[in-house]
mmCIF file of C-alpha atoms in Angstrom:
data_model
loop_
_atom_site.group_PDB
_atom_site.id
_atom_site.type_symbol
_atom_site.label_atom_id
_atom_site.label_comp_id
_atom_site.label_asym_id
_atom_site.label_seq_id
_atom_site.Cartn_x
_atom_site.Cartn_y
_atom_site.Cartn_z
ATOM 1 C CA UNK A 1 4.492 -19.212 17.366
ATOM 2 C CA UNK A 2 4.416 -15.485 16.665
ATOM 3 C CA UNK A 3 0.665 -15.754 16.085
ATOM 4 C CA UNK A 4 0.033 -16.808 19.677
ATOM 5 C CA UNK A 5 2.478 -14.285 21.152
ATOM 6 C CA UNK A 6 1.039 -11.165 19.533
ATOM 7 C CA UNK A 7 -2.199 -11.031 21.588
ATOM 8 C CA UNK A 8 -0.051 -11.162 24.715
ATOM 9 C CA UNK A 9 2.284 -8.329 23.742
ATOM 10 C CA UNK A 10 -0.289 -6.100 22.058
ATOM 11 C CA UNK A 11 -1.454 -4.450 25.331
ATOM 12 C CA UNK A 12 2.165 -3.496 26.035
ATOM 13 C CA UNK A 13 2.621 -2.104 22.551
ATOM 14 C CA UNK A 14 -0.641 -0.159 22.774
ATOM 15 C CA UNK A 15 0.538 1.448 26.004
ATOM 16 C CA UNK A 16 3.350 3.103 24.038
ATOM 17 C CA UNK A 17 3.325 6.036 21.673
ATOM 18 C CA UNK A 18 2.325 4.825 18.219
ATOM 19 C CA UNK A 19 5.679 5.349 16.533
ATOM 20 C CA UNK A 20 7.604 3.862 19.459
ATOM 21 C CA UNK A 21 5.351 0.793 19.335
ATOM 22 C CA UNK A 22 5.949 0.579 15.596
ATOM 23 C CA UNK A 23 9.713 0.472 16.115
ATOM 24 C CA UNK A 24 9.494 -2.073 18.946
ATOM 25 C CA UNK A 25 7.214 -4.305 16.883
ATOM 26 C CA UNK A 26 9.747 -4.407 14.080
ATOM 27 C CA UNK A 27 12.540 -5.195 16.542
ATOM 28 C CA UNK A 28 10.500 -8.154 17.777
ATOM 29 C CA UNK A 29 9.664 -9.229 14.235
ATOM 30 C CA UNK A 30 13.294 -9.207 13.152
ATOM 31 C CA UNK A 31 14.305 -11.175 16.244
ATOM 32 C CA UNK A 32 11.575 -13.727 15.605
ATOM 33 C CA UNK A 33 12.676 -14.003 11.980
ATOM 34 C CA UNK A 34 16.292 -14.550 12.973
ATOM 35 C CA UNK A 35 15.256 -17.244 15.473
ATOM 36 C CA UNK A 36 13.021 -18.982 12.935
ATOM 37 C CA UNK A 37 9.868 -18.279 14.927
ATOM 38 C CA UNK A 38 7.864 -17.025 11.964
ATOM 39 C CA UNK A 39 7.612 -20.446 10.395
ATOM 40 C CA UNK A 40 7.707 -21.346 6.755
ATOM 41 C CA UNK A 41 4.508 -19.893 5.355
ATOM 42 C CA UNK A 42 4.713 -21.270 1.854
ATOM 43 C CA UNK A 43 1.780 -20.595 -0.433
ATOM 44 C CA UNK A 44 0.212 -23.469 -2.327
ATOM 45 C CA UNK A 45 0.909 -23.602 -6.038
ATOM 46 C CA UNK A 46 -2.798 -23.344 -6.892
ATOM 47 C CA UNK A 47 -3.049 -20.048 -4.986
ATOM 48 C CA UNK A 48 -0.554 -18.274 -7.237
ATOM 49 C CA UNK A 49 -1.709 -15.713 -9.784
ATOM 50 C CA UNK A 50 0.078 -13.933 -12.606
ATOM 51 C CA UNK A 51 -0.789 -10.265 -13.132
ATOM 52 C CA UNK A 52 1.163 -7.455 -14.797
ATOM 53 C CA UNK A 53 3.715 -10.061 -15.811
ATOM 54 C CA UNK A 54 4.450 -10.841 -12.154
ATOM 55 C CA UNK A 55 3.813 -14.112 -10.359
ATOM 56 C CA UNK A 56 2.189 -13.563 -6.967
ATOM 57 C CA UNK A 57 2.470 -16.633 -4.680
ATOM 58 C CA UNK A 58 -0.889 -15.581 -3.239
ATOM 59 C CA UNK A 59 -3.199 -12.582 -3.609
ATOM 60 C CA UNK A 60 -2.591 -11.002 -0.194
ATOM 61 C CA UNK A 61 -0.050 -8.223 0.199
ATOM 62 C CA UNK A 62 1.162 -5.637 2.650
ATOM 63 C CA UNK A 63 0.159 -2.058 1.842
ATOM 64 C CA UNK A 64 2.653 0.780 1.727
ATOM 65 C CA UNK A 65 3.199 2.751 4.911
ATOM 66 C CA UNK A 66 4.194 0.033 7.345
ATOM 67 C CA UNK A 67 7.736 -0.485 6.055
ATOM 68 C CA UNK A 68 8.549 2.968 4.733
ATOM 69 C CA UNK A 69 12.272 2.410 4.383
ATOM 70 C CA UNK A 70 12.211 -1.178 3.096
ATOM 71 C CA UNK A 71 14.130 -2.384 6.152
ATOM 72 C CA UNK A 72 11.963 -5.399 6.976
ATOM 73 C CA UNK A 73 10.865 -6.911 3.672
ATOM 74 C CA UNK A 74 12.251 -10.386 4.361
ATOM 75 C CA UNK A 75 10.801 -10.638 7.878
ATOM 76 C CA UNK A 76 7.407 -9.378 6.718
ATOM 77 C CA UNK A 77 7.461 -11.777 3.800
ATOM 78 C CA UNK A 78 7.964 -14.656 6.225
ATOM 79 C CA UNK A 79 4.515 -13.915 7.701
ATOM 80 C CA UNK A 80 2.959 -15.351 4.556
ATOM 81 C CA UNK A 81 2.378 -12.333 2.332
ATOM 82 C CA UNK A 82 2.253 -12.900 -1.394
ATOM 83 C CA UNK A 83 3.728 -9.469 -2.067
ATOM 84 C CA UNK A 84 5.106 -6.473 -0.168
ATOM 85 C CA UNK A 85 4.820 -2.773 -0.986
ATOM 86 C CA UNK A 86 7.371 -0.557 0.747
ATOM 87 C CA UNK A 87 7.399 3.236 1.024
ATOM 88 C CA UNK A 88 6.199 5.843 0.508
ATOM 89 C CA UNK A 89 9.654 6.830 -0.760
ATOM 90 C CA UNK A 90 10.682 10.270 -2.034
ATOM 91 C CA UNK A 91 13.604 11.257 -4.221
ATOM 92 C CA UNK A 92 15.319 13.084 -1.380
ATOM 93 C CA UNK A 93 15.258 12.068 2.301
ATOM 94 C CA UNK A 94 12.765 13.950 4.460
ATOM 95 C CA UNK A 95 11.733 13.896 8.102
ATOM 96 C CA UNK A 96 7.997 14.196 7.548
ATOM 97 C CA UNK A 97 5.591 16.133 9.705
ATOM 98 C CA UNK A 98 6.040 17.092 13.344
ATOM 99 C CA UNK A 99 5.315 14.522 16.042
ATOM 100 C CA UNK A 100 3.024 13.246 17.410
ATOM 101 C CA UNK A 101 1.646 12.160 14.066
ATOM 102 C CA UNK A 102 0.212 8.675 14.596
ATOM 103 C CA UNK A 103 -2.915 8.022 16.658
ATOM 104 C CA UNK A 104 -4.874 4.874 17.505
ATOM 105 C CA UNK A 105 -8.650 4.653 17.682
ATOM 106 C CA UNK A 106 -8.992 1.190 19.255
ATOM 107 C CA UNK A 107 -12.747 1.527 19.846
ATOM 108 C CA UNK A 108 -13.237 1.320 16.088
ATOM 109 C CA UNK A 109 -10.052 -0.544 15.031
ATOM 110 C CA UNK A 110 -8.647 2.483 13.225
ATOM 111 C CA UNK A 111 -5.602 4.728 12.933
ATOM 112 C CA UNK A 112 -5.098 8.359 12.032
ATOM 113 C CA UNK A 113 -1.717 9.363 10.681
ATOM 114 C CA UNK A 114 -0.214 12.565 9.401
ATOM 115 C CA UNK A 115 3.265 11.178 8.853
ATOM 116 C CA UNK A 116 4.105 13.192 5.742
ATOM 117 C CA UNK A 117 6.305 10.589 3.996
ATOM 118 C CA UNK A 118 9.215 10.404 6.474
ATOM 119 C CA UNK A 119 11.840 8.273 4.732
ATOM 120 C CA UNK A 120 15.554 7.940 4.124
ATOM 121 C CA UNK A 121 15.322 8.735 0.415
ATOM 122 C CA UNK A 122 15.376 6.768 -2.813
ATOM 123 C CA UNK A 123 19.085 5.904 -2.777
ATOM 124 C CA UNK A 124 18.964 4.207 0.634
ATOM 125 C CA UNK A 125 15.775 2.321 -0.187
ATOM 126 C CA UNK A 126 17.152 1.137 -3.540
ATOM 127 C CA UNK A 127 20.187 -0.383 -1.816
ATOM 128 C CA UNK A 128 17.944 -2.351 0.539
ATOM 129 C CA UNK A 129 15.743 -3.565 -2.286
ATOM 130 C CA UNK A 130 18.775 -4.913 -4.059
ATOM 131 C CA UNK A 131 19.694 -7.127 -1.091
ATOM 132 C CA UNK A 132 16.270 -8.594 -0.255
ATOM 133 C CA UNK A 133 15.673 -12.352 -0.326
ATOM 134 C CA UNK A 134 11.847 -12.313 -0.197
ATOM 135 C CA UNK A 135 10.714 -14.290 -3.238
ATOM 136 C CA UNK A 136 7.387 -12.553 -3.878
ATOM 137 C CA UNK A 137 6.948 -9.309 -5.812
ATOM 138 C CA UNK A 138 8.124 -6.209 -3.985
ATOM 139 C CA UNK A 139 6.615 -2.905 -5.019
ATOM 140 C CA UNK A 140 7.739 0.589 -4.139
ATOM 141 C CA UNK A 141 5.311 3.404 -3.464
ATOM 142 C CA UNK A 142 6.742 6.746 -4.592
ATOM 143 C CA UNK A 143 5.687 10.251 -3.607
ATOM 144 C CA UNK A 144 6.566 13.895 -4.041
ATOM 145 C CA UNK A 145 8.977 15.627 -1.704
ATOM 146 C CA UNK A 146 7.109 18.153 0.439
ATOM 147 C CA UNK A 147 9.357 21.024 -0.693
ATOM 148 C CA UNK A 148 8.733 20.333 -4.377
ATOM 149 C CA UNK A 149 6.107 22.648 -5.889
ATOM 150 C CA UNK A 150 3.185 20.994 -7.658
ATOM 151 C CA UNK A 151 4.285 22.358 -11.016
ATOM 152 C CA UNK A 152 7.551 20.434 -10.622
ATOM 153 C CA UNK A 153 5.925 17.217 -9.415
ATOM 154 C CA UNK A 154 6.536 15.201 -12.585
ATOM 155 C CA UNK A 155 10.289 15.805 -12.427
ATOM 156 C CA UNK A 156 10.367 14.853 -8.746
ATOM 157 C CA UNK A 157 8.459 11.597 -9.291
ATOM 158 C CA UNK A 158 10.726 10.670 -12.195
ATOM 159 C CA UNK A 159 13.819 11.420 -10.109
ATOM 160 C CA UNK A 160 12.623 8.958 -7.488
ATOM 161 C CA UNK A 161 11.487 6.410 -10.079
ATOM 162 C CA UNK A 162 14.864 6.286 -11.828
ATOM 163 C CA UNK A 163 16.616 5.341 -8.577
ATOM 164 C CA UNK A 164 14.254 2.697 -7.184
ATOM 165 C CA UNK A 165 12.847 1.189 -10.383
ATOM 166 C CA UNK A 166 15.825 -1.043 -11.269
ATOM 167 C CA UNK A 167 15.351 -2.905 -7.982
ATOM 168 C CA UNK A 168 11.528 -2.972 -7.708
ATOM 169 C CA UNK A 169 8.986 -5.380 -9.174
ATOM 170 C CA UNK A 170 6.431 -2.601 -9.601
ATOM 171 C CA UNK A 171 6.109 1.091 -8.730
ATOM 172 C CA UNK A 172 3.002 2.740 -7.295
ATOM 173 C CA UNK A 173 2.444 6.459 -7.875
ATOM 174 C CA UNK A 174 1.079 7.988 -4.678
ATOM 175 C CA UNK A 175 -0.938 11.102 -5.519
ATOM 176 C CA UNK A 176 -3.551 10.457 -2.838
ATOM 177 C CA UNK A 177 -1.976 10.928 0.598
ATOM 178 C CA UNK A 178 -3.657 13.709 2.590
ATOM 179 C CA UNK A 179 -0.505 14.393 4.585
ATOM 180 C CA UNK A 180 1.579 16.336 2.066
ATOM 181 C CA UNK A 181 0.117 19.757 1.356
ATOM 182 C CA UNK A 182 -1.927 19.861 -1.863
ATOM 183 C CA UNK A 183 -0.669 16.457 -3.005
ATOM 184 C CA UNK A 184 -4.171 15.158 -3.676
ATOM 185 C CA UNK A 185 -4.650 17.856 -6.305
ATOM 186 C CA UNK A 186 -2.405 15.697 -8.459
ATOM 187 C CA UNK A 187 -5.278 13.220 -8.835
ATOM 188 C CA UNK A 188 -6.985 15.673 -11.179
ATOM 189 C CA UNK A 189 -6.608 14.238 -14.649
ATOM 190 C CA UNK A 190 -4.994 17.349 -16.110
ATOM 191 C CA UNK A 191 -2.300 17.205 -13.410
ATOM 192 C CA UNK A 192 -1.963 13.421 -13.274
ATOM 193 C CA UNK A 193 -1.476 12.998 -17.014
ATOM 194 C CA UNK A 194 1.913 14.798 -17.247
ATOM 195 C CA UNK A 195 3.218 12.843 -14.248
ATOM 196 C CA UNK A 196 2.249 9.518 -15.793
ATOM 197 C CA UNK A 197 3.529 10.569 -19.217
ATOM 198 C CA UNK A 198 6.909 11.442 -17.692
ATOM 199 C CA UNK A 199 7.067 8.147 -15.792
ATOM 200 C CA UNK A 200 6.163 6.161 -18.891
ATOM 201 C CA UNK A 201 8.959 7.904 -20.787
ATOM 202 C CA UNK A 202 11.381 7.104 -17.967
ATOM 203 C CA UNK A 203 10.213 3.493 -18.081
ATOM 204 C CA UNK A 204 11.008 3.250 -21.792
ATOM 205 C CA UNK A 205 14.574 4.205 -20.997
ATOM 206 C CA UNK A 206 14.674 1.679 -18.151
ATOM 207 C CA UNK A 207 13.300 -1.055 -20.397
ATOM 208 C CA UNK A 208 15.947 -0.399 -23.033
ATOM 209 C CA UNK A 209 18.685 -0.956 -20.467
ATOM 210 C CA UNK A 210 17.169 -3.797 -18.429
ATOM 211 C CA UNK A 211 14.913 -5.535 -20.929
ATOM 212 C CA UNK A 212 11.863 -5.472 -18.654
ATOM 213 C CA UNK A 213 8.812 -3.216 -18.608
ATOM 214 C CA UNK A 214 8.312 -2.375 -14.948
ATOM 215 C CA UNK A 215 4.594 -2.200 -14.035
ATOM 216 C CA UNK A 216 3.340 1.216 -12.931
ATOM 217 C CA UNK A 217 0.237 1.592 -10.740
ATOM 218 C CA UNK A 218 -1.747 4.576 -9.455
ATOM 219 C CA UNK A 219 -3.126 4.755 -5.901
ATOM 220 C CA UNK A 220 -6.233 6.870 -5.387
ATOM 221 C CA UNK A 221 -8.121 8.440 -2.483
ATOM 222 C CA UNK A 222 -11.450 7.072 -1.230
ATOM 223 C CA UNK A 223 -12.742 10.658 -1.059
ATOM 224 C CA UNK A 224 -13.127 11.075 -4.801
ATOM 225 C CA UNK A 225 -16.501 11.195 -6.530
ATOM 226 C CA UNK A 226 -17.679 8.484 -8.900
ATOM 227 C CA UNK A 227 -16.962 10.898 -11.736
ATOM 228 C CA UNK A 228 -13.402 11.368 -10.486
ATOM 229 C CA UNK A 229 -12.838 7.612 -10.257
ATOM 230 C CA UNK A 230 -14.193 7.167 -13.759
ATOM 231 C CA UNK A 231 -11.962 9.911 -15.181
ATOM 232 C CA UNK A 232 -8.806 8.484 -13.602
ATOM 233 C CA UNK A 233 -9.684 4.956 -14.707
ATOM 234 C CA UNK A 234 -10.188 6.172 -18.275
ATOM 235 C CA UNK A 235 -6.799 7.899 -18.167
ATOM 236 C CA UNK A 236 -5.187 4.724 -16.848
ATOM 237 C CA UNK A 237 -6.633 2.751 -19.744
ATOM 238 C CA UNK A 238 -5.717 5.400 -22.300
ATOM 239 C CA UNK A 239 -2.076 5.528 -21.187
ATOM 240 C CA UNK A 240 -1.925 1.769 -20.613
ATOM 241 C CA UNK A 241 -0.920 2.134 -16.996
ATOM 242 C CA UNK A 242 -0.616 -1.357 -15.526
ATOM 243 C CA UNK A 243 -2.944 -1.180 -12.529
ATOM 244 C CA UNK A 244 -4.603 0.760 -9.721
ATOM 245 C CA UNK A 245 -4.840 0.594 -5.934
ATOM 246 C CA UNK A 246 -8.073 1.564 -4.175
ATOM 247 C CA UNK A 247 -7.682 3.174 -1.771
ATOM 248 C CA UNK A 248 -5.509 5.424 0.397
ATOM 249 C CA UNK A 249 -6.681 6.920 3.705
ATOM 250 C CA UNK A 250 -9.644 9.283 4.093
ATOM 251 C CA UNK A 251 -9.940 12.778 5.555
ATOM 252 C CA UNK A 252 -13.631 12.229 6.343
ATOM 253 C CA UNK A 253 -14.648 11.601 9.951
ATOM 254 C CA UNK A 254 -18.351 10.723 9.720
ATOM 255 C CA UNK A 255 -17.722 7.109 10.704
ATOM 256 C CA UNK A 256 -15.717 7.989 13.834
ATOM 257 C CA UNK A 257 -17.502 11.028 15.270
ATOM 258 C CA UNK A 258 -17.136 11.209 19.039
ATOM 259 C CA UNK A 259 -14.335 8.641 19.179
ATOM 260 C CA UNK A 260 -11.215 9.657 21.087
ATOM 261 C CA UNK A 261 -8.539 11.041 18.721
ATOM 262 C CA UNK A 262 -11.021 11.350 15.850
ATOM 263 C CA UNK A 263 -10.406 15.102 15.804
ATOM 264 C CA UNK A 264 -6.749 14.626 14.890
ATOM 265 C CA UNK A 265 -5.706 15.841 11.454
ATOM 266 C CA UNK A 266 -4.479 13.276 8.966
ATOM 267 C CA UNK A 267 -5.620 10.215 7.073
ATOM 268 C CA UNK A 268 -8.013 7.763 8.695
ATOM 269 C CA UNK A 269 -7.455 4.066 7.997
ATOM 270 C CA UNK A 270 -8.879 0.815 9.280
ATOM 271 C CA UNK A 271 -12.348 -0.643 9.705
ATOM 272 C CA UNK A 272 -14.290 2.662 9.455
ATOM 273 C CA UNK A 273 -13.139 3.327 5.899
ATOM 274 C CA UNK A 274 -14.038 -0.124 4.567
ATOM 275 C CA UNK A 275 -17.433 0.872 3.104
ATOM 276 C CA UNK A 276 -15.904 3.930 1.451
ATOM 277 C CA UNK A 277 -13.004 2.001 -0.066
ATOM 278 C CA UNK A 278 -15.233 -0.882 -1.128
ATOM 279 C CA UNK A 279 -17.631 1.487 -2.870
ATOM 280 C CA UNK A 280 -14.878 2.648 -5.212
ATOM 281 C CA UNK A 281 -14.009 -0.798 -6.555
ATOM 282 C CA UNK A 282 -17.045 -1.488 -8.801
ATOM 283 C CA UNK A 283 -16.820 2.033 -10.257
ATOM 284 C CA UNK A 284 -13.152 1.622 -11.081
ATOM 285 C CA UNK A 285 -13.687 -1.881 -12.431
ATOM 286 C CA UNK A 286 -16.450 -0.665 -14.725
ATOM 287 C CA UNK A 287 -14.201 1.929 -16.320
ATOM 288 C CA UNK A 288 -10.943 -0.022 -16.197
ATOM 289 C CA UNK A 289 -12.448 -3.017 -17.936
ATOM 290 C CA UNK A 290 -11.698 -6.600 -17.035
ATOM 291 C CA UNK A 291 -8.016 -6.674 -17.904
ATOM 292 C CA UNK A 292 -6.471 -3.914 -15.758
ATOM 293 C CA UNK A 293 -5.469 -5.296 -12.338
ATOM 294 C CA UNK A 294 -7.058 -3.611 -9.328
ATOM 295 C CA UNK A 295 -5.688 -3.933 -5.791
ATOM 296 C CA UNK A 296 -8.100 -3.396 -2.884
ATOM 297 C CA UNK A 297 -6.859 -1.660 0.265
ATOM 298 C CA UNK A 298 -8.697 0.043 3.109
ATOM 299 C CA UNK A 299 -10.317 -1.566 6.130
ATOM 300 C CA UNK A 300 -9.601 -5.156 5.110
ATOM 301 C CA UNK A 301 -9.266 -6.794 8.498
ATOM 302 C CA UNK A 302 -10.820 -10.238 8.027
ATOM 303 C CA UNK A 303 -11.207 -12.994 5.495
ATOM 304 C CA UNK A 304 -14.798 -11.910 4.963
ATOM 305 C CA UNK A 305 -13.753 -8.328 4.164
ATOM 306 C CA UNK A 306 -11.130 -9.569 1.718
ATOM 307 C CA UNK A 307 -13.624 -11.765 -0.113
ATOM 308 C CA UNK A 308 -16.056 -8.837 -0.325
ATOM 309 C CA UNK A 309 -13.364 -6.804 -2.084
ATOM 310 C CA UNK A 310 -12.755 -9.605 -4.580
ATOM 311 C CA UNK A 311 -16.472 -9.936 -5.196
ATOM 312 C CA UNK A 312 -16.626 -6.199 -5.877
ATOM 313 C CA UNK A 313 -14.023 -6.549 -8.614
ATOM 314 C CA UNK A 314 -10.548 -6.500 -7.036
ATOM 315 C CA UNK A 315 -7.796 -8.897 -8.098
ATOM 316 C CA UNK A 316 -5.407 -8.532 -5.144
ATOM 317 C CA UNK A 317 -5.696 -7.518 -1.487
ATOM 318 C CA UNK A 318 -3.507 -5.286 0.690
ATOM 319 C CA UNK A 319 -3.683 -4.921 4.467
ATOM 320 C CA UNK A 320 -2.105 -2.578 6.994
ATOM 321 C CA UNK A 321 -4.215 -1.288 9.909
ATOM 322 C CA UNK A 322 -5.887 -4.661 10.417
ATOM 323 C CA UNK A 323 -2.437 -6.165 10.945
ATOM 324 C CA UNK A 324 -1.766 -3.669 13.751
ATOM 325 C CA UNK A 325 -4.911 -4.705 15.592
ATOM 326 C CA UNK A 326 -5.089 -8.422 14.848
ATOM 327 C CA UNK A 327 -1.479 -9.387 14.366
ATOM 328 C CA UNK A 328 0.177 -11.920 12.040
ATOM 329 C CA UNK A 329 -2.655 -14.449 12.196
ATOM 330 C CA UNK A 330 -4.692 -12.070 10.035
ATOM 331 C CA UNK A 331 -2.396 -12.839 7.089
ATOM 332 C CA UNK A 332 -3.109 -16.563 7.300
ATOM 333 C CA UNK A 333 -6.836 -15.954 7.717
ATOM 334 C CA UNK A 334 -7.091 -13.771 4.627
ATOM 335 C CA UNK A 335 -4.844 -15.985 2.508
ATOM 336 C CA UNK A 336 -7.052 -18.975 3.350
ATOM 337 C CA UNK A 337 -10.307 -17.106 2.727
ATOM 338 C CA UNK A 338 -9.118 -15.645 -0.570
ATOM 339 C CA UNK A 339 -7.822 -19.017 -1.740
ATOM 340 C CA UNK A 340 -11.120 -20.701 -0.928
ATOM 341 C CA UNK A 341 -13.064 -18.004 -2.744
ATOM 342 C CA UNK A 342 -10.941 -17.974 -5.889
ATOM 343 C CA UNK A 343 -10.993 -21.749 -6.172
ATOM 344 C CA UNK A 344 -14.763 -21.913 -5.943
ATOM 345 C CA UNK A 345 -15.868 -18.671 -7.602
ATOM 346 C CA UNK A 346 -13.394 -18.204 -10.403
ATOM 347 C CA UNK A 347 -11.023 -21.163 -10.558
ATOM 348 C CA UNK A 348 -9.889 -20.394 -14.116
ATOM 349 C CA UNK A 349 -9.214 -16.662 -13.633
ATOM 350 C CA UNK A 350 -5.665 -15.419 -14.084
ATOM 351 C CA UNK A 351 -3.882 -18.760 -13.713
ATOM 352 C CA UNK A 352 -0.440 -18.542 -12.157
#
């Protein structure tokens, strides 16, 4: 039922400020979930896949950024997602950048945001994670507090990790957002290595107390060179990091020149970044090898786009901006397309 309602309410939502529309959408989603209007979107057993020691009911997930404070995991899960990634979360609460900081580019099905990781902090998010009922894997995307200097980044990431990790199914290290000053410098291998080393050490301590080795992933920018992608992938393999996500938003504007709001500062997401994000996947796959899971994100707004990402070498799919423009029916479309592709193209790969 929610699928048919969204096209009717979208014009109203798009008449509002972006963040106000975001809040109203979640109010509607929670109401629909409470009333049972989201339906029972159960994945078929043959669509499940096991990666990083986690069983994903299907290969389609929600990217970080939509549910920053992990308030709506159960309602979002009811839309049919195989996994949810909440955040970005920081060790200490922060308000993010000044408003307005979210802009639509409907002509090209895109968004520009300069949110700056506004969130309620690791402690609040951890409490919500502990009470979720969503059965699929739930990851947490962690970032650096804006006030933390780069030289102290490793400590700050570990501080956040220690709080959220006991309640997460995986943790993604966000060193690729363009909206925290100088954060993307942390993608340089010499700066990324100490962060990952510190997180791996913290994970050893977590494993000794919980008995499970929580998967750690790294999310990268689409604006890196092929050499940069290769260097990070080699580091990931060397340190035995569990996976990667390609990609975050872009600061480039070539694909949206002349479009209203394209001059706004921040990260561009949606359809215009699809070619850029897709281009990174074969490079990463080449240097990661066949065994390291790779999640595709960036401009995936149709079943066809999702299949293209799998063909390029991705194992899982994440969506965000496409959901804003197309609504909940996009989840079903991509789940169906991905299932059809995996059954026909690689039916024996990664059995669930």
